[in-house]
Amino acid sequence: MEANSSSGPASSTSAVPGPPPLAALNAALYERTQILVGDEGIRRLQSANIFLAGCGGVGGHCAEALVRAGVGRITLCDHDVVSSTNKNRQLIALDSTVGKSKVLELCKRLEDISSLCQVTVLDAFLMPEDMVDILQRQRYDVLADCIDSVECKVSLLETAVKVGLKVFSSCGAGGRLDPLQVSIGDLYDTENDGLARACRGELRKRGIGPGNITVVHSKELPLPPLEPQRQDSGGRDRAINGTISYMPPLFGLMLSSAIVRCLVDPANAEKQSKKRLRDAEKKEQQRQKLAHGGSASTTQAEAAAKNQAPEADPPAAAHDNATEVVE
């Protein structure tokens, strides 16, 4: 394990691990996966370097699935500790781990699964001003974003796109119960998701449009959260969403599936990406038309009657009270 522990901006002087040697293809870890993806697929997974932000209900399951699939390197970033309220959905939340670092507990679990994967731990807050430095410390291939702070999420997504990573992100899993409404798409092709809507509004201003960020999202209308609760840490009041045991893990597993399929079959992933881009561009055009007072077409009006019309993203001020959570 490579560790970098900090409560503030992470140090840029830490040693950068090099890529691990490719493991023998007959390793037991790869035996069943190799049947599906072949030797070349295994090599692609072994060569991959993933930066995963957020080790909660979504991120923990995503990280484990990536390591079990055979990725060669993964960096885990989170500064939170396990809480007893995490036990209904988070992989590393046990009576024995309450109060302990999420990244360290997840790292121990991943290293116990595979000694072939090089796990780096970054126990630090992700601050917007540190994003470029953090994402350029290693030659990362993929960002797996599983965080829920809009400001940090937007900065992370923007930076990852601009430094050339393949970007995968989880939208809001909180407040939802129906797994059949969860799917993979483009950030600009979501609905009924306040977290995605808030991120879109900010990213649009920064020149990050459709076709850059693949997301796991749900079309299900979220159930209302509790009233905003006072934060002991002094941070802004935050509404508390209900969560169910299976939804954050489902988001994490679907996120890992999108990443694995992109790595092992990039040609097909590119075809799927182009289709998602076309769908997202259509929805963004409709959204912009509605935002500027345009009238919907007959088809759009019919969709609106069924609560399926694309929502016009609100101004930035409306994002301050967004209550969506990834976990």
mmCIF file of N, CA and C in Angstrom, residues 27 53 56 63 68 79 89 95 118 138 162 172 179 188 193 202 206 213 232 235-236 238 240 255 257 265 279 320 325:
data_model
loop_
_atom_site.group_PDB
_atom_site.id
_atom_site.type_symbol
_atom_site.label_atom_id
_atom_site.label_comp_id
_atom_site.label_asym_id
_atom_site.label_seq_id
_atom_site.Cartn_x
_atom_site.Cartn_y
_atom_site.Cartn_z
ATOM 1 N N ALA A 27 -3.059 -16.682 -12.996
ATOM 2 C CA ALA A 27 -3.368 -16.404 -11.595
ATOM 3 C C ALA A 27 -4.838 -16.707 -11.339
ATOM 4 N N ALA A 53 -12.555 8.461 -6.221
ATOM 5 C CA ALA A 53 -12.829 9.453 -5.184
ATOM 6 C C ALA A 53 -14.136 9.122 -4.481
ATOM 7 N N GLY A 56 -17.532 5.490 0.050
ATOM 8 C CA GLY A 56 -18.746 5.169 0.783
ATOM 9 C C GLY A 56 -19.524 4.039 0.148
ATOM 10 N N ALA A 63 -14.920 0.088 -6.104
ATOM 11 C CA ALA A 63 -13.504 -0.256 -5.957
ATOM 12 C C ALA A 63 -13.300 -1.760 -5.864
ATOM 13 N N ARG A 68 -11.493 -6.985 -8.084
ATOM 14 C CA ARG A 68 -11.826 -8.379 -8.386
ATOM 15 C C ARG A 68 -11.780 -8.644 -9.892
ATOM 16 N N HIS A 79 -11.597 11.261 3.063
ATOM 17 C CA HIS A 79 -11.086 11.695 4.365
ATOM 18 C C HIS A 79 -12.086 11.403 5.482
ATOM 19 N N ARG A 89 -25.505 0.237 4.163
ATOM 20 C CA ARG A 89 -25.211 0.285 2.732
ATOM 21 C C ARG A 89 -23.727 0.237 2.364
ATOM 22 N N ASP A 95 -19.416 -3.138 12.914
ATOM 23 C CA ASP A 95 -19.231 -2.709 14.303
ATOM 24 C C ASP A 95 -17.745 -2.519 14.607
ATOM 25 N N GLN A 118 -1.978 -2.851 -6.990
ATOM 26 C CA GLN A 118 -1.247 -1.847 -6.223
ATOM 27 C C GLN A 118 -2.239 -0.776 -5.770
ATOM 28 N N GLN A 138 0.122 10.630 -10.921
ATOM 29 C CA GLN A 138 0.348 9.377 -11.624
ATOM 30 C C GLN A 138 -0.284 9.489 -13.010
ATOM 31 N N LYS A 162 -10.319 17.824 -18.477
ATOM 32 C CA LYS A 162 -9.305 18.684 -19.091
ATOM 33 C C LYS A 162 -7.923 18.049 -19.126
ATOM 34 N N GLY A 172 -27.101 10.667 -7.952
ATOM 35 C CA GLY A 172 -27.687 10.440 -6.640
ATOM 36 C C GLY A 172 -28.371 9.095 -6.476
ATOM 37 N N PRO A 179 -34.543 -0.397 -8.322
ATOM 38 C CA PRO A 179 -33.313 -0.649 -9.087
ATOM 39 C C PRO A 179 -33.537 -0.695 -10.588
ATOM 40 N N TYR A 188 -25.511 14.729 -19.376
ATOM 41 C CA TYR A 188 -26.501 15.643 -19.943
ATOM 42 C C TYR A 188 -27.763 14.918 -20.407
ATOM 43 N N ASP A 193 -32.794 14.158 -11.132
ATOM 44 C CA ASP A 193 -31.585 13.990 -10.327
ATOM 45 C C ASP A 193 -30.992 15.361 -10.017
ATOM 46 N N GLU A 202 -23.050 23.968 -13.423
ATOM 47 C CA GLU A 202 -21.715 24.523 -13.221
ATOM 48 C C GLU A 202 -20.756 24.129 -14.339
ATOM 49 N N ARG A 206 -18.285 26.133 -17.499
ATOM 50 C CA ARG A 206 -16.841 25.914 -17.636
ATOM 51 C C ARG A 206 -16.476 25.247 -18.956
ATOM 52 N N ILE A 213 -18.684 12.944 -19.844
ATOM 53 C CA ILE A 213 -18.824 12.299 -18.539
ATOM 54 C C ILE A 213 -19.921 11.244 -18.596
ATOM 55 N N ASP A 232 -22.239 19.503 13.254
ATOM 56 C CA ASP A 232 -21.334 19.738 14.378
ATOM 57 C C ASP A 232 -19.991 20.287 13.917
ATOM 58 N N GLY A 235 -19.911 23.029 9.187
ATOM 59 C CA GLY A 235 -20.258 23.159 7.775
ATOM 60 C C GLY A 235 -21.711 23.557 7.613
ATOM 61 N N ARG A 236 -22.103 23.803 6.351
ATOM 62 C CA ARG A 236 -23.475 24.235 6.108
ATOM 63 C C ARG A 236 -24.445 23.108 6.454
ATOM 64 N N ARG A 238 -27.129 20.329 6.152
ATOM 65 C CA ARG A 238 -27.357 19.405 5.043
ATOM 66 C C ARG A 238 -28.589 18.562 5.313
ATOM 67 N N ILE A 240 -30.785 15.235 5.106
ATOM 68 C CA ILE A 240 -30.397 13.827 5.202
ATOM 69 C C ILE A 240 -31.364 12.985 4.383
ATOM 70 N N LEU A 255 -21.236 1.333 -12.077
ATOM 71 C CA LEU A 255 -20.128 2.213 -12.434
ATOM 72 C C LEU A 255 -18.893 1.395 -12.785
ATOM 73 N N SER A 257 -18.868 -1.615 -13.896
ATOM 74 C CA SER A 257 -19.108 -2.327 -15.154
ATOM 75 C C SER A 257 -18.814 -1.438 -16.350
ATOM 76 N N ASP A 265 -12.758 -3.401 -23.922
ATOM 77 C CA ASP A 265 -13.255 -3.324 -25.300
ATOM 78 C C ASP A 265 -13.443 -1.862 -25.682
ATOM 79 N N ASP A 279 -27.785 11.141 -27.839
ATOM 80 C CA ASP A 279 -28.960 11.250 -26.971
ATOM 81 C C ASP A 279 -28.845 12.464 -26.049
ATOM 82 N N ASP A 320 -27.381 25.689 -4.271
ATOM 83 C CA ASP A 320 -26.838 25.714 -2.919
ATOM 84 C C ASP A 320 -27.536 24.744 -1.983
ATOM 85 N N VAL A 325 -27.609 12.890 -2.592
ATOM 86 C CA VAL A 325 -26.371 12.305 -2.100
ATOM 87 C C VAL A 325 -26.034 11.074 -2.919
#
